[in-house]
Tab-separated table of C-alpha atoms in Angstrom:
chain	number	residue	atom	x	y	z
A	1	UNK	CA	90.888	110.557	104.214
A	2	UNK	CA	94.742	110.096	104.176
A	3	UNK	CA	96.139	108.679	100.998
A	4	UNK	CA	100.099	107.800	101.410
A	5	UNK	CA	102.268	106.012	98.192
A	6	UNK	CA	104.734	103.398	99.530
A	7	UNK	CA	107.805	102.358	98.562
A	8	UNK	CA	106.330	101.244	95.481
A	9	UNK	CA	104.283	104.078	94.172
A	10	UNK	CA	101.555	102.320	92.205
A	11	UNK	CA	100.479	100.789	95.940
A	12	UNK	CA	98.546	102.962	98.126
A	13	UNK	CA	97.793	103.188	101.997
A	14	UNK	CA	94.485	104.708	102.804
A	15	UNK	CA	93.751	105.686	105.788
A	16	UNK	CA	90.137	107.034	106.840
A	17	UNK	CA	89.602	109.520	109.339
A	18	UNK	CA	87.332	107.942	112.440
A	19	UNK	CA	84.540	109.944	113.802
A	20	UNK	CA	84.258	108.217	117.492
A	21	UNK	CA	82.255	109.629	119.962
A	22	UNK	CA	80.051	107.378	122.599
A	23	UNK	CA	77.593	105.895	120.708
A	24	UNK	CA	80.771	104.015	118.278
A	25	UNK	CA	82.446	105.136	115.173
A	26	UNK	CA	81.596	106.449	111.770
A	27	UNK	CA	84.487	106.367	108.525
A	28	UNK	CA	83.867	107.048	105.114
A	29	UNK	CA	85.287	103.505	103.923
A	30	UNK	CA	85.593	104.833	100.034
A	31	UNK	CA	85.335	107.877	98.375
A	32	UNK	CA	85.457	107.466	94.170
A	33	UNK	CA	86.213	111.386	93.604
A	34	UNK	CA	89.363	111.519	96.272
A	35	UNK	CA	90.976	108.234	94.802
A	36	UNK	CA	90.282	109.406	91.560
A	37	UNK	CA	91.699	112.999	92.507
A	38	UNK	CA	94.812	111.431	93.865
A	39	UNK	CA	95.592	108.579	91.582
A	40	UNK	CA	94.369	110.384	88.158
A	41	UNK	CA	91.804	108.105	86.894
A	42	UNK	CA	89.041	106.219	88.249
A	43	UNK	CA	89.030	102.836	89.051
A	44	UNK	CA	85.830	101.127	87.931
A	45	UNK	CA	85.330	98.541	90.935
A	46	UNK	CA	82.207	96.600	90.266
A	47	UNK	CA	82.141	93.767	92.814
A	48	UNK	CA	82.741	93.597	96.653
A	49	UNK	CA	83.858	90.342	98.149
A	50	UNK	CA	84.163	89.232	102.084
A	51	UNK	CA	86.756	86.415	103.840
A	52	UNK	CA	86.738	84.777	106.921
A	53	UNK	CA	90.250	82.964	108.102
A	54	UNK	CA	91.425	81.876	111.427
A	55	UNK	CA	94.973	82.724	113.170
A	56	UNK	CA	97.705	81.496	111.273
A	57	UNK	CA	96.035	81.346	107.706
A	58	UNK	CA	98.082	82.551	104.419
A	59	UNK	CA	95.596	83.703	101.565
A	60	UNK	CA	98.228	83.998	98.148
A	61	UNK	CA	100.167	85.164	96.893
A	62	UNK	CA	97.247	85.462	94.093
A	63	UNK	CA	96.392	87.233	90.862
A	64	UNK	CA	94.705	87.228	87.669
A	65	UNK	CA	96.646	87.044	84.116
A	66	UNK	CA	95.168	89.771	81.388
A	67	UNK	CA	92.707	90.569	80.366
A	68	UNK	CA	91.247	89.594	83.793
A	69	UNK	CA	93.678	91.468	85.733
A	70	UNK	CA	91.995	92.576	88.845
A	71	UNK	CA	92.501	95.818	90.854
A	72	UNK	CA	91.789	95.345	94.750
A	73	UNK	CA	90.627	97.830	97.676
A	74	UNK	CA	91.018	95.721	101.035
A	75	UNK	CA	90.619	96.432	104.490
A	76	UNK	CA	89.392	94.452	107.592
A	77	UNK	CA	85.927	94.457	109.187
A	78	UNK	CA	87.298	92.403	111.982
A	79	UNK	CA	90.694	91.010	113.421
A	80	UNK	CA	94.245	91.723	112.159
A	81	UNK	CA	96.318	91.006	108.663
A	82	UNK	CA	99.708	91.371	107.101
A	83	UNK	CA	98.874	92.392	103.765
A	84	UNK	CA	101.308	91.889	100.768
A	85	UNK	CA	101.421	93.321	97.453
A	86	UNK	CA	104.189	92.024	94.621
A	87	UNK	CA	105.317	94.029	91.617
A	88	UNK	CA	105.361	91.322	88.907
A	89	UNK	CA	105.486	93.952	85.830
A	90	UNK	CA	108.238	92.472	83.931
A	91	UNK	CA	110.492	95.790	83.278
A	92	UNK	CA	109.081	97.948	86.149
A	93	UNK	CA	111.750	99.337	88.232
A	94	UNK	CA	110.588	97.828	91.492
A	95	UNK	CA	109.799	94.232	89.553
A	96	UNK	CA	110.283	91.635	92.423
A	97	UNK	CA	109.928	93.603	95.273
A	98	UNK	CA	106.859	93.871	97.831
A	99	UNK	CA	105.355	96.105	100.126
A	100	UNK	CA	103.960	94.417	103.749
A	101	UNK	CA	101.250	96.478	105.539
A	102	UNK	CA	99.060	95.553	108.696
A	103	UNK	CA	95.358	96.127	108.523
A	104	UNK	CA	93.170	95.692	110.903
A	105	UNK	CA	89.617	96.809	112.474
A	106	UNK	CA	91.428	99.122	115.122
A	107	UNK	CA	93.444	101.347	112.896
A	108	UNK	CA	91.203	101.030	110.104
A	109	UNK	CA	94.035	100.899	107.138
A	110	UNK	CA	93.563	99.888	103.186
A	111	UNK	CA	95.559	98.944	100.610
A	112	UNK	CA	95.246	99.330	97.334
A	113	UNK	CA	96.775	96.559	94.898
A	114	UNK	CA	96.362	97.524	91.700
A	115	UNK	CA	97.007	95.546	88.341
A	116	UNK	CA	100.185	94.176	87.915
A	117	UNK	CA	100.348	92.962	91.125
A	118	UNK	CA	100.180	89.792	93.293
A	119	UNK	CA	98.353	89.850	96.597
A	120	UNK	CA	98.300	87.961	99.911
A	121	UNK	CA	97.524	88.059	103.622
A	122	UNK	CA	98.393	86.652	106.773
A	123	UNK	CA	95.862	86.344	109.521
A	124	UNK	CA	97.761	87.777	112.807
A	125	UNK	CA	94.177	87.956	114.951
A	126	UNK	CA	92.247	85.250	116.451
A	127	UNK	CA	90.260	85.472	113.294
A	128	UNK	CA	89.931	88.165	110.765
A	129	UNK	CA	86.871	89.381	108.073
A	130	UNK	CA	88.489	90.924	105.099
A	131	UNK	CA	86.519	92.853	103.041
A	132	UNK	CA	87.711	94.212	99.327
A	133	UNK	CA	86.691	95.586	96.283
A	134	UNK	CA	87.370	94.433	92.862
A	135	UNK	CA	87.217	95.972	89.482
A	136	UNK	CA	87.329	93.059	87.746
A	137	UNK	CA	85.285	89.296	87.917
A	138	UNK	CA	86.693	86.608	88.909
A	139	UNK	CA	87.912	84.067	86.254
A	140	UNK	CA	89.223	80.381	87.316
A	141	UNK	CA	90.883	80.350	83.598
A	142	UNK	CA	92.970	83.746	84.557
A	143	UNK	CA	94.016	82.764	88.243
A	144	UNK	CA	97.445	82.227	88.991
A	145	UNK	CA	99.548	82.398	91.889
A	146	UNK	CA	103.553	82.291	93.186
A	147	UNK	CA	104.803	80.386	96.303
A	148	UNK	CA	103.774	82.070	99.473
A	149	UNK	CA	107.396	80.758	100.431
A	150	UNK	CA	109.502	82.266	97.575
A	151	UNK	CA	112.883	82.356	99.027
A	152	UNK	CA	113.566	85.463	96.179
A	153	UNK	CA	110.532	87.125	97.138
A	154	UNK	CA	111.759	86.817	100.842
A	155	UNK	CA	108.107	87.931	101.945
A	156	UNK	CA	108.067	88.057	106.210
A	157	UNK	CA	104.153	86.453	106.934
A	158	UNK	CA	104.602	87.316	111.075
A	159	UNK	CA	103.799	83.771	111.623
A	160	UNK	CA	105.817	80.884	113.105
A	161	UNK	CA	106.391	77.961	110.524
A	162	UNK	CA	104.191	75.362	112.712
A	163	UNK	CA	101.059	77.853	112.408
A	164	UNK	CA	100.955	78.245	109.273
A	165	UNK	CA	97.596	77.108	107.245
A	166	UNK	CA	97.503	77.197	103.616
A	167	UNK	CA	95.292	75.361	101.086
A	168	UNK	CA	96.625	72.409	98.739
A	169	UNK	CA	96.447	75.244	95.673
A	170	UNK	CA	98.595	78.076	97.707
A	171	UNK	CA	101.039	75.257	99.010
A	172	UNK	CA	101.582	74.183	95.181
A	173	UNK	CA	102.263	77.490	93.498
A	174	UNK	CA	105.324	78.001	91.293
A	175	UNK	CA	108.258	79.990	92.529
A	176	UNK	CA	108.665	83.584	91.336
A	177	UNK	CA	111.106	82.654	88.417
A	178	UNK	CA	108.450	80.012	87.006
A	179	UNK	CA	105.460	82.301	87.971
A	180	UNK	CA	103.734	84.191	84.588
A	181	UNK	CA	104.201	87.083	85.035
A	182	UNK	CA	102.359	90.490	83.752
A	183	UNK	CA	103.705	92.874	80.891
A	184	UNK	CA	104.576	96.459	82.735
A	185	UNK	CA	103.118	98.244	80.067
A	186	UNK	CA	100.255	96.831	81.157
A	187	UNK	CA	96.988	99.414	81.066
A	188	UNK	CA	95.618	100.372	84.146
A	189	UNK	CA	92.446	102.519	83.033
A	190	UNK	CA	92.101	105.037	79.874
């Protein structure tokens, strides 16, 4: 298992290492004692959750205010996705900006969005199954979101305009500058 930072440091690429031979495949999708080696502390994830979207769907940009903050593993079981994580740590030296990686079933990529951070996808397959873990329950109360369209953000979804398929809530979410945003002092785990 392959475990790159990006450009910002508190998101992390994982990549698995595929044992193919004729019968199919076999990856180790998580492994709690190399993440835990490689970040410094363990994430406790407690939940596992499971979309379905068609071509052309947006999913975010999403997150959950303190002290429901949520911490998310995803990958895809099937299809293709643009996935985006935000800093919105007010104070954090990369505050504002995003990181953009595809996932997909073929090269079998995750990304780790941690705390502090907004999340979205774009569906670039004829459909996609995106599959994540969370260390943290949902709560309606705590959800908030930013404008999948920020023009500050500047996010690139690798769809045309006219495909595009968002729900009433993602189409109605603040811009960045309105958005409430997350402390960067914010704990991540003792």
């Amino acid at each position: 298992m392959k475990l790159t930072r990006t450009e910002i440091p508190e998101v992390v690429v994982i990549e698995p290492i595929i044992h193919e031979d004729d019968r199919g495949y076999f990856i180790e999708s998580f492994r709690k004692d190399k993440l835990t080696e490689f970040l410094g502390y363990t994430i406790p994830f407690i939940q596992d959750n499971e979309s379905m979207s068609k071509y052309g769907v947006i999913r975010g940009l999403h997150y959950q205010l303190p002290i429901h903050c949520q911490t998310k593993l995803v990958r895809v079981v099937q299809g293709k996705i643009l996935d985006v994580a935000v800093d919105i740590r007010k104070g954090s030296p990369t505050f504002g900006k995003h990181v953009s990686v595809e996932l997909s079933s073929k090269n079998k990529k995750q990304l780790l969005v941690p705390r502090g951070f907004a999340h979205g996808f774009s569906v670039l397959s004829d459909k996609a199954i995106v599959a994540y873990k969370v260390d943290g329950i949902y709560s309606a109360k705590h959800n908030v979101g930013i404008a999948f369209n920020d023009k500050e953000l500047n996010i690139d979804w690798k769809l045309p305009k006219d495909k595009m398929i968002l729900s009433d809530a993602d189409l109605n979410q603040p811009p960045f500058n309105e958005a409430k945003l997350i402390d960067y002092n914010l704990k991540l785990y003792e």
